[in-house]
Amino acid sequence: MKLPLLKKKTVTEASLSFTFTRRAMVVGGLQGAVGALLVGRMGWISVAENEKYNLLSESNRVNLTLIPPRRGWIIDRNGRPLANNRTDFRVDLIPERATDAENTIRSLAHLLALGDDEVERIREELDKSAGFRPVQVAEKLTYDQFAAVSVRLPDLPGVAPSQGFSRNYPAGATVGHLLGYVGAASAKEYEERKDPLLITPGFKVGKDGLERSFDRELTGKPGAKRVEVTARGKIVRELTTRPDTPGNPIKLTIDAGLQEYAGRRLATQSGSVVVIDCHNGDVLAMASMPSFDPNSFSDGISHLEWDMLSKDDHVPLRNKTLQGLYPPGSTVKPMVALALLEAGISPMDTVSCAGAIRVGNTLFHCHKRRGHGSLNMRGAIAQSCDIYFYQMAQRIGMDRIASMARRVGMGQKFALPFPSQSFGTVPDPAWKLKKYNQKWQVYDTVNATIGQGYMLINPLQMAVMAARLATGRQLMPNFLFGAERPAPEPVGVNEEHLVTIRDAMSAVVNGGGTGGAARIPLPGVMMAGKTGTAQVRRITMAERGGGVRSNASLPFKLRDHALFQGFAPFDNPRYAIACIIEHGGHTNRIEDAPMIAADTMTYLFDQAKAMEKLETIEKDWGGPPAERMARQMAAYRLAKAIEKGEAPSPEAANAANAAEVGNSAAAPSAPPAPPPARAEADDAPPPADRAP
């Protein structure tokens, strides 16, 4: 099959011209379209998005930096600062901007003379920190240190020096658990709030205590600073600055002088003191010692100091006032006696105490081994006789006692501005059945009636109990000065019964009772109260037979707690107080709960007399808390250095010193050196034997 032959197309000059023209038109159209798009895009950028690109251009030329706001002051009832702000220079490190973090840290350590523990802390925080969160390098720098870092910024990428304010606590450790502390915001806090202020160097948020509870009120509005910079970020000039607005002040019911006194008066003990105004329930002092210095946390606590606080057996990181729970011991006996009176028991009914009583198959002992003999209610409270309350409590049962305990504040949950609290336990048959699925037994009542067994209380609840026994009103603790509150309801007991209880509590202190150490050394001011001893270990019959070991011979954790609650003046109650000494064991009269309470109460009536005594006896403890903590830190640092082999042990150092002394004694004595030539200043007066 033959294919048809294709005819050759004749190419002429006209056809070529037509083809070229058509292609040129297509290409030209495409070029015109592209040009139109470019012109349109340029018009859109220059007109519609003019403001956007102006801002981007301005941001390249100008840096806008937030200025952290000053936190509002926390002041006491008299306007005295409990927490304020101090001006200082600081240096932070921004992880995401640090190109060579290790080299930068070494340079900063050299410039700022940072210790090894500080360098270690910076490295650890840098490892844990998110890229946007600044890591504090140092605070409270001198101007020379600040300037030394500032002039080297091109060689220190990620370093952010700033001049601002940091939190300051004038009373130091004595307000640690009351106020808490501040610190840099965590990554979690930033993710929750997405507030750029949280990642601004130098900005701190409340981390614990009242600083955390009132963080929103205490945080002000940030300021801003605009500076012109080069392409490499070097500052050319400062343009404008908008000042920050400080946060609102918080006025507390706390008396700053009393708070500091109570903290110092707790001496070397582990415990708490709470003082309440009997007129309205205002908390005047809430000291928990030993404590931490919140200034250390505000400045960035070192790993070594944190390690020391964490391992201390006196638990300085725990707020004993609100988080510590203790068996109340005999301090509940006035409350139990009030329940007896309300149940119809006459205060003149007597019980014979022979030193022990059998309940079921268990022998319960009185603290006085040979017994107290015949006692009525007043004598039983004054002498703290256990046998009286063992027998009387069995007559009325635990339900009535538990009801009275709740009416005077035990086990009650108070609406307080603190993030963490423990509320104690008031046991009764229904409680035990629900918690342990067991029936209440008579021995449970016997244990509870002297504040042992399942019964637990915190120091604030104990102070509330003292205030309610003193006034007959259900006073509620309050920390905000001038806060509006409803009038307290009555406790709901016969006033004559309260008079009987108050008289018995006065006999405890002033009538030859167990609390004689709590007498206030001021004429016309008498305190009524009740002592308590709470066992933390079980005493076996074998030990009783051979003699119960004294607290002084026991390890710290096995010693009894020492307690005291009371009010003054006895005839017109104005202040109520509670004091608990953990594992105090009544081994030291001066550092025992009754005398600490008496001295603290004395401060309210005669500050000069109280301070004179404190300054005298405080010398035996090694000075105020700040001095003792500094020595403790130095000793701990030395111990760690010895452990790492960075310092010789005391034995080796003593041996080296002895050898050096021996070598010096054996060597021949050298002739005395000639006196140095006298150097005379140009403007010094001429010697007396020389003419001017």
XYZ file of C-alpha atoms in Angstrom:
692
model
C 0.000 0.000 0.000
C 1.385 3.309 -0.936
C 1.141 6.274 1.363
C 0.014 9.498 -0.103
C 2.755 11.963 -0.564
C 2.566 15.084 1.616
C 2.713 18.321 -0.146
C 5.565 20.544 0.783
C 4.440 23.697 2.603
C 5.625 26.751 0.929
C 7.339 29.094 3.388
C 7.086 32.651 2.371
C 8.250 35.884 3.867
C 4.671 36.786 4.772
C 4.062 33.516 6.646
C 7.247 33.912 8.596
C 6.321 37.428 9.513
C 2.871 36.320 10.645
C 4.259 33.528 12.794
C 6.817 35.805 14.423
C 4.231 38.469 15.118
C 1.863 35.958 16.715
C 4.595 34.555 18.964
C 5.772 38.011 19.893
C 2.253 38.924 20.901
C 1.985 35.839 23.132
C 5.337 36.484 24.772
C 4.550 40.152 25.100
C 1.209 39.333 26.659
C 2.859 37.019 29.127
C 5.454 39.669 29.940
C 2.756 42.257 30.344
C 0.798 39.964 32.649
C 3.869 39.290 34.759
C 4.663 42.994 34.808
C 1.100 43.786 35.819
C 1.336 41.227 38.604
C 4.595 42.720 39.805
C 3.194 46.235 39.674
C 0.058 45.093 41.483
C 2.076 43.269 44.108
C 4.349 46.262 44.618
C 1.326 48.487 44.897
C -0.255 46.124 47.412
C 2.920 46.027 49.497
C 3.544 49.761 49.345
C -0.061 50.829 49.914
C -2.197 48.148 51.511
C 0.578 46.632 53.640
C 2.483 49.819 54.211
C 1.905 49.770 57.973
C 2.969 46.127 58.303
C 6.307 46.619 56.599
C 6.907 49.896 58.330
C 6.565 48.030 61.605
C 8.909 45.265 60.445
C 11.433 47.829 59.327
C 11.089 49.673 62.593
C 11.548 46.440 64.548
C 14.845 45.849 62.762
C 16.002 49.315 63.713
C 14.368 49.561 67.146
C 14.181 46.988 69.924
C 11.256 47.127 72.329
C 12.065 45.705 75.774
C 9.544 45.181 78.551
C 10.468 46.609 81.942
C 9.347 44.260 84.745
C 6.973 46.022 87.128
C 7.852 46.463 90.770
C 5.851 44.178 93.034
C 3.547 45.803 95.518
C 4.803 45.963 99.072
C 3.501 43.663 101.767
C 3.169 45.715 104.950
C 2.143 44.964 108.506
C -0.766 46.464 110.423
C 1.352 49.544 111.272
C 2.669 50.156 107.756
C 6.070 48.572 108.378
C 7.371 46.658 105.323
C 7.453 42.886 105.499
C 8.393 42.613 101.812
C 9.613 45.502 99.658
C 11.864 46.034 96.630
C 15.499 47.004 96.329
C 17.243 48.528 93.340
C 19.967 46.345 91.911
C 21.890 45.306 88.825
C 21.413 41.803 87.506
C 22.559 39.561 84.657
C 20.465 36.856 82.974
C 21.218 34.320 80.269
C 18.668 33.611 77.498
C 19.233 29.958 76.433
C 17.886 30.288 72.883
C 20.236 33.196 72.166
C 23.355 31.581 73.639
C 25.479 30.149 70.821
C 28.184 28.781 73.127
C 26.621 28.524 76.576
C 29.577 26.826 78.272
C 32.081 29.436 77.119
C 29.680 32.216 78.089
C 29.258 30.760 81.596
C 33.033 30.567 82.048
C 33.429 34.177 80.964
C 30.669 35.340 83.331
C 32.128 33.328 86.202
C 35.448 35.120 85.679
C 33.907 38.586 85.303
C 31.538 38.267 88.269
C 33.732 36.068 90.525
C 31.027 33.389 90.779
C 31.574 30.455 93.103
C 31.557 26.830 91.999
C 28.127 26.181 93.497
C 26.709 29.181 91.627
C 28.205 27.981 88.340
C 26.765 24.529 88.960
C 23.335 26.034 89.631
C 23.457 28.033 86.372
C 24.391 24.947 84.361
C 21.605 22.873 85.925
C 18.980 25.557 85.352
C 20.193 26.019 81.790
C 19.764 22.287 81.119
C 16.246 22.256 82.584
C 15.081 25.565 81.175
C 12.980 25.978 78.070
C 14.630 28.088 75.371
C 12.545 31.165 76.104
C 12.973 31.183 79.861
C 15.823 33.360 81.159
C 18.253 31.836 83.631
C 19.445 34.116 86.391
C 23.217 34.427 86.515
C 23.647 36.940 89.336
C 21.823 39.673 91.199
C 22.852 42.508 93.520
C 25.876 43.333 91.373
C 28.025 46.404 91.816
C 28.031 48.996 89.078
C 31.577 47.979 88.086
C 30.489 44.358 87.611
C 27.440 45.446 85.654
C 29.571 47.687 83.416
C 32.158 44.935 82.876
C 29.464 42.661 81.449
C 27.741 45.416 79.448
C 30.862 46.427 77.497
C 31.519 42.791 76.519
C 28.010 42.007 75.228
C 29.143 41.450 71.567
C 31.301 38.590 72.855
C 28.605 37.210 75.167
C 25.620 36.165 73.022
C 22.503 35.468 75.065
C 23.588 37.554 78.060
C 21.036 40.158 79.168
C 22.225 42.641 81.801
C 19.536 44.847 83.307
C 18.925 47.365 86.025
C 15.762 46.797 87.972
C 14.269 45.775 91.272
C 14.384 42.554 93.244
C 12.311 41.376 96.176
C 13.627 42.092 99.640
C 12.486 40.668 102.981
C 13.882 42.766 105.851
C 13.048 40.183 108.526
C 14.644 37.314 106.610
C 13.895 33.782 107.784
C 11.338 34.832 110.411
C 8.822 35.589 107.625
C 9.855 32.769 105.274
C 6.804 30.549 105.757
C 4.422 33.453 106.257
C 5.204 35.322 103.031
C 6.736 32.599 100.894
C 9.075 33.742 98.134
C 9.239 34.756 94.477
C 11.039 33.217 91.535
C 11.213 33.092 87.735
C 8.103 31.746 86.013
C 8.220 28.106 84.992
C 7.602 26.793 81.481
C 4.246 25.431 82.662
C 3.165 28.851 83.937
C 4.115 30.424 80.616
C 2.215 27.816 78.626
C -0.891 28.433 80.739
C -0.853 32.240 80.545
C 1.095 33.008 77.329
C 2.105 36.323 78.861
C 5.378 37.711 77.412
C 6.029 39.354 80.756
C 6.687 35.901 82.225
C 9.778 35.455 80.059
C 11.117 38.950 80.633
C 14.495 38.848 82.446
C 14.149 40.006 86.034
C 10.408 39.359 86.325
C 9.396 37.172 89.270
C 6.121 35.558 90.283
C 4.949 34.412 93.708
C 5.919 30.814 94.362
C 4.663 30.123 97.880
C 2.830 31.642 100.840
C 1.141 35.020 100.546
C 3.418 35.988 97.650
C 1.710 33.283 95.598
C -1.822 33.828 96.902
C -1.778 37.567 96.148
C 0.402 37.379 93.051
C -2.170 39.059 90.761
C -2.662 41.978 93.156
C 1.061 42.408 93.803
C 2.028 42.329 90.111
C 1.859 45.775 88.498
C 1.874 46.807 84.836
C 5.143 46.521 82.918
C 6.939 49.481 81.419
C 8.693 49.517 78.042
C 11.955 50.829 76.618
C 12.681 51.561 72.925
C 16.328 51.588 71.810
C 17.872 52.008 68.361
C 20.243 49.184 67.398
C 22.564 48.242 64.572
C 22.115 45.162 62.376
C 24.275 43.213 64.846
C 22.146 44.284 67.794
C 24.504 46.872 69.265
C 22.651 49.688 71.023
C 23.035 53.055 69.322
C 20.813 55.227 71.496
C 17.807 55.079 73.776
C 14.652 56.504 72.221
C 11.755 56.489 74.673
C 10.936 54.821 77.962
C 7.547 54.227 79.492
C 7.813 53.666 83.259
C 6.268 50.661 84.945
C 3.294 50.838 87.297
C 3.963 49.164 90.682
C 1.590 46.530 92.022
C -0.913 47.171 94.771
C 0.293 46.931 98.383
C -1.156 44.262 100.661
C -1.716 45.212 104.300
C -1.695 42.317 106.736
C -2.900 41.944 110.298
C 0.624 40.808 111.228
C 2.670 42.876 113.683
C 6.143 42.922 112.089
C 7.970 43.396 115.392
C 6.056 40.578 117.086
C 6.536 38.291 114.080
C 10.291 38.775 114.121
C 10.436 38.425 117.894
C 8.484 35.156 117.859
C 10.748 33.728 115.164
C 13.872 34.676 117.081
C 12.444 33.484 120.413
C 11.918 29.977 119.055
C 15.700 29.807 119.309
C 17.262 26.626 117.947
C 14.059 24.635 118.318
C 11.822 23.248 115.604
C 8.355 24.630 116.170
C 5.763 27.325 115.746
C 4.207 30.292 117.550
C 0.822 31.812 116.656
C -0.709 34.910 118.290
C -4.341 35.959 117.706
C -6.201 39.133 118.660
C -9.106 38.065 120.874
C -11.195 41.083 119.789
C -11.545 40.159 116.125
C -9.477 37.075 115.248
C -6.656 38.994 113.528
C -3.469 36.910 113.342
C -0.697 39.058 114.819
C 2.150 36.561 114.402
C 2.601 33.212 112.677
C 6.203 32.073 113.024
C 7.525 28.689 111.944
C 11.162 27.881 112.642
C 13.672 26.856 111.529
C 12.904 28.436 108.224
C 14.543 29.483 104.988
C 15.629 32.973 104.044
C 13.228 34.063 101.272
C 15.932 36.461 100.046
C 17.951 33.409 99.006
C 15.082 32.125 96.870
C 14.449 35.581 95.425
C 18.111 35.831 94.415
C 18.231 32.273 93.076
C 19.102 29.704 95.733
C 22.254 27.701 95.175
C 22.184 23.932 94.807
C 24.320 23.573 97.935
C 22.005 25.665 100.115
C 18.944 23.807 98.833
C 20.656 20.498 99.581
C 21.420 21.648 103.125
C 17.817 22.742 103.765
C 16.396 19.537 102.281
C 18.469 17.261 104.508
C 17.977 19.149 107.794
C 16.119 16.909 110.282
C 14.331 20.023 111.655
C 12.623 20.350 108.241
C 13.081 24.100 107.604
C 11.188 23.880 104.301
C 7.893 22.882 105.961
C 5.441 25.447 107.280
C 4.816 23.866 110.668
C 2.010 26.280 111.488
C -0.279 25.202 108.657
C 1.202 21.952 107.381
C 2.408 20.391 110.623
C -0.012 18.095 112.454
C 0.602 17.083 116.060
C -1.205 15.220 118.824
C -2.436 18.111 121.018
C -1.675 16.284 124.255
C -3.009 17.772 127.471
C -3.756 21.139 125.837
C -7.216 19.687 125.034
C -8.099 19.079 128.687
C -9.808 22.490 129.156
C -11.936 21.691 126.097
C -12.751 18.231 127.451
C -13.598 19.761 130.841
C -15.966 22.199 129.091
C -17.672 19.230 127.431
C -17.984 17.581 130.855
C -19.608 20.699 132.308
C -22.025 20.957 129.393
C -22.924 17.292 129.903
C -23.893 17.963 133.522
C -20.730 16.919 135.375
C -20.171 19.090 138.447
C -16.782 20.798 138.678
C -16.628 19.707 142.334
C -16.883 15.980 141.566
C -13.606 14.329 142.486
C -11.598 11.412 141.171
C -8.860 9.581 143.041
C -5.671 9.256 141.010
C -3.413 6.381 142.017
C -1.109 6.702 139.008
C -2.817 4.200 136.699
C -6.210 2.840 135.674
C -7.191 -0.309 133.808
C -9.466 0.037 130.796
C -10.358 -3.329 129.334
C -7.143 -5.335 129.278
C -4.881 -2.264 129.028
C -3.319 -0.290 131.864
C -3.342 3.478 131.254
C -0.906 5.575 133.279
C -0.865 9.129 134.575
C 2.220 11.258 133.971
C 2.748 11.279 137.750
C 3.759 7.749 138.572
C 2.566 7.801 142.210
C -0.652 9.577 141.352
C -2.207 12.896 142.370
C -4.643 11.643 144.977
C -8.153 13.109 145.071
C -8.751 15.944 142.558
C -11.707 17.972 141.330
C -11.887 19.564 137.869
C -9.833 22.648 138.720
C -7.083 20.604 140.307
C -7.129 18.062 137.485
C -6.577 20.802 134.889
C -3.960 22.596 136.978
C -1.985 19.408 137.638
C -2.842 17.873 134.248
C -4.069 14.645 135.825
C -4.757 12.006 133.173
C -6.711 9.646 135.444
C -9.395 12.287 136.136
C -10.076 12.684 132.428
C -9.848 8.939 131.728
C -12.686 8.301 134.146
C -14.820 11.358 133.419
C -14.654 10.952 129.629
C -16.077 7.449 129.900
C -19.180 8.912 131.586
C -20.159 11.171 128.677
C -18.719 9.350 125.661
C -16.656 10.530 122.714
C -19.462 12.085 120.649
C -19.950 14.955 123.116
C -16.208 15.546 123.388
C -15.789 15.552 119.592
C -18.677 18.011 119.210
C -17.059 20.421 121.675
C -13.679 20.034 119.966
C -15.159 21.153 116.647
C -16.937 24.104 118.279
C -13.636 25.453 119.601
C -11.926 25.116 116.224
C -10.233 21.724 116.221
C -10.318 20.024 112.829
C -11.920 23.124 111.283
C -10.982 24.292 107.791
C -10.385 28.030 107.699
C -10.598 30.094 104.511
C -7.023 31.393 104.519
C -4.920 32.902 101.715
C -2.386 30.075 101.730
C -1.969 27.501 98.966
C -1.359 24.525 101.249
C -2.877 23.579 104.615
C -3.413 20.510 106.789
C -6.501 20.497 108.959
C -6.047 17.830 111.610
C -8.453 15.218 112.892
C -11.224 15.116 115.494
C -12.033 11.393 115.801
C -15.374 9.938 116.834
C -17.178 6.589 116.315
C -18.574 7.578 112.897
C -15.134 8.756 111.724
C -13.397 5.517 112.725
C -16.079 3.367 111.126
C -15.787 5.285 107.863
C -11.979 5.417 107.762
C -11.014 2.017 109.179
C -14.325 0.108 109.087
C -13.874 -0.587 112.804
C -16.052 0.108 115.815
C -15.065 2.735 118.351
C -13.676 1.284 121.582
C -13.475 2.646 125.127
C -9.691 2.868 124.925
C -10.098 5.152 121.892
C -12.039 7.573 124.097
C -9.404 7.332 126.817
C -6.621 8.128 124.347
C -8.476 10.996 122.696
C -9.432 12.670 125.974
C -5.763 13.446 126.689
C -5.019 14.485 123.114
C -3.405 11.268 121.915
C -4.537 8.446 119.635
C -6.124 9.632 116.406
C -6.488 13.267 117.478
C -4.344 15.754 115.527
C -4.138 19.546 115.425
C -2.036 22.280 113.828
C -0.682 25.306 115.751
C -3.160 27.755 114.191
C -6.099 25.606 115.276
C -4.654 25.475 118.773
C -4.437 29.280 118.895
C -8.050 29.505 117.683
C -9.057 27.082 120.447
C -7.369 29.297 123.049
C -9.093 32.404 121.635
C -12.527 30.758 121.697
C -12.099 29.490 125.256
C -11.028 33.010 126.240
C -13.950 34.813 124.598
C -16.762 32.301 124.194
C -17.045 33.396 120.539
C -16.237 31.452 117.384
C -13.480 33.793 116.257
C -12.099 33.099 112.783
C -8.435 33.726 111.951
C -7.860 36.602 109.531
C -4.737 37.875 107.745
C -6.008 40.904 105.773
C -6.099 44.108 107.778
C -9.502 45.759 107.779
C -11.251 42.881 106.012
C -15.025 42.956 106.433
C -16.294 39.935 108.320
C -19.548 38.982 109.987
C -19.706 39.114 113.761
C -18.561 35.793 115.240
C -21.222 33.431 116.522
C -21.118 32.342 120.172
C -19.526 28.983 120.949
C -22.851 28.039 122.497
C -21.900 27.145 126.069
C -22.903 28.409 129.489
C -20.860 31.493 130.453
C -20.441 30.153 134.009
C -18.824 27.052 132.571
C -16.354 29.209 130.642
C -15.515 31.117 133.833
C -14.760 27.800 135.542
C -12.463 26.731 132.703
C -10.628 30.075 132.618
C -10.080 29.946 136.380
C -8.618 26.445 136.083
C -6.348 27.561 133.234
C -5.150 30.453 135.382
C -4.274 27.945 138.109
C -2.113 26.074 135.566
C 0.160 29.120 135.250
C -0.318 31.134 138.425
C -1.617 28.630 140.968
C 1.153 26.050 141.261
C 0.125 24.089 138.168
C 2.256 22.577 135.424
C 2.695 25.867 133.517
C 4.539 28.043 136.019
C 7.191 28.811 133.403
C 4.524 30.683 131.415
C 4.083 33.451 133.992
C 4.374 36.919 132.490
C 6.957 38.946 134.478
C 4.815 42.086 134.513
C 2.711 43.309 137.429
C -1.009 43.166 136.781
C -0.751 40.927 133.692
C -1.604 37.269 134.283
C -1.765 34.579 131.637
C -4.084 31.581 131.735
C -3.094 28.530 129.739
C -2.531 24.806 129.478
C 0.654 22.857 128.924
C 0.837 19.682 126.895
C 3.146 16.770 126.178
C 2.481 14.588 123.143
C 4.188 11.227 122.867
C 5.498 10.140 119.487
C 6.524 6.630 120.573
C 4.889 3.802 122.483
C 6.250 3.161 125.979
C 6.305 -0.582 126.691
C 5.448 -2.149 130.015
C 9.001 -3.422 130.266
C 10.302 0.126 129.995
C 7.826 1.338 132.611
C 8.979 -1.406 134.939
C 12.619 -0.442 134.564
C 12.023 3.289 134.363
C 10.872 5.353 131.408
C 13.774 6.856 129.500
C 14.094 10.615 129.705
C 13.646 12.673 126.554
C 17.198 13.950 126.863
C 18.505 10.391 126.384
C 16.414 9.760 123.262
C 17.199 10.591 119.620
C 15.628 13.834 118.409
C 12.817 12.182 116.429
C 11.704 10.064 119.403
C 11.327 12.895 121.909
C 7.902 14.126 122.964
C 6.391 17.271 121.495
C 6.034 20.163 123.948
C 2.921 22.350 123.678
C 1.268 25.364 125.292
C -1.915 27.309 124.603
C -3.227 30.277 126.566
C -4.476 33.858 126.673
C -3.774 37.107 128.523
C -4.703 39.074 130.487
C -6.572 36.345 132.335
C -9.345 38.641 133.615
C -9.846 40.493 130.305
C -8.490 38.391 127.425
C -6.825 40.469 124.712
C -4.422 38.033 123.051
C -4.403 34.251 122.579
C -1.272 32.235 121.877
C -0.247 28.731 120.870
C 3.267 27.290 120.823
C 4.372 23.843 119.694
C 7.972 22.638 119.939
C 8.615 19.561 117.827
C 10.405 16.875 119.805
C 11.231 19.452 122.463
C 10.592 16.980 125.250
C 10.639 19.760 127.898
C 14.415 19.249 128.071
C 15.338 22.925 128.109
C 13.224 25.245 130.269
C 14.289 28.439 128.476
C 13.578 26.955 125.034
C 10.388 25.194 126.150
C 6.900 26.056 124.911
C 5.567 27.720 128.121
C 8.457 30.166 128.521
C 8.568 30.956 124.800
C 4.847 31.764 124.968
C 5.347 33.928 128.070
C 8.171 35.958 126.514
C 6.250 36.392 123.251
C 3.206 37.608 125.169
C 5.428 39.926 127.232
C 6.483 41.641 123.998
C 2.881 42.770 123.477
C 2.787 44.520 126.853
C 6.409 45.657 127.319
C 8.604 45.484 124.215
C 11.709 46.853 125.908
C 11.650 44.238 128.671
C 11.050 41.399 126.221
C 13.836 42.523 123.876
C 16.282 42.957 126.734
C 15.753 39.352 127.794
C 15.916 38.037 124.224
C 19.180 39.798 123.418
C 20.695 38.397 126.605
C 19.731 34.747 126.137
C 20.169 34.829 122.362
C 23.930 35.005 122.812
C 23.877 31.427 124.121
C 22.263 30.266 120.867
C 24.843 31.877 118.625
C 22.975 35.073 117.801
C 19.930 35.830 115.615
C 18.721 33.341 112.979
C 20.654 35.024 110.143
C 23.988 34.584 111.937
C 23.254 30.975 112.867
C 22.176 30.140 109.311
C 25.347 31.709 107.882
C 27.518 29.553 110.159
C 25.452 26.486 109.336
C 25.915 27.133 105.628
C 29.665 27.642 106.041
C 29.986 24.387 107.998
C 27.947 22.503 105.403
C 30.037 23.920 102.560
C 33.228 22.866 104.344
C 31.849 19.374 104.979
C 31.003 18.980 101.300
C 34.448 20.229 100.288
C 36.081 17.675 102.622
C 33.814 14.960 101.223
C 34.940 15.796 97.681
C 38.587 16.005 98.727
C 38.744 19.718 97.965
C 39.673 20.617 101.560
C 41.549 18.795 104.334
C 39.617 17.307 107.217
C 39.843 19.127 110.584
C 42.044 16.324 111.957
C 44.504 16.645 109.061
C 44.522 20.425 109.329
C 45.217 20.235 113.081
C 48.039 17.770 112.505
C 49.579 20.025 109.843
C 49.344 23.030 112.155
C 50.962 21.077 114.988
C 53.816 20.010 112.730
C 54.355 23.588 111.552
C 54.481 24.825 115.150
C 56.990 22.107 116.023
C 59.235 23.008 113.086
C 59.128 26.663 114.038
C 60.167 25.882 117.603
C 63.099 23.723 116.446
C 64.518 26.293 114.006
C 66.964 28.936 115.343
C 65.355 32.251 115.868
C 66.218 34.838 113.227
C 67.371 38.310 114.202
C 64.596 40.842 114.236
C 64.113 42.675 110.972
C 65.101 46.337 110.924
C 62.219 48.756 111.170
C 60.935 49.888 107.783
C 62.006 53.271 106.474
C 59.560 55.997 107.302
C 57.570 57.142 104.310
C 56.466 60.744 104.405
C 53.633 62.092 102.324
C 54.114 65.302 100.414
C 51.534 67.068 102.518
C 52.545 65.523 105.869
C 53.792 67.854 108.631
C 57.617 67.881 109.078
C 59.226 66.030 111.984
C 59.570 67.999 115.199
C 63.402 68.210 114.942
C 63.406 69.558 111.391
C 62.776 73.094 110.324
C 59.997 73.655 107.879
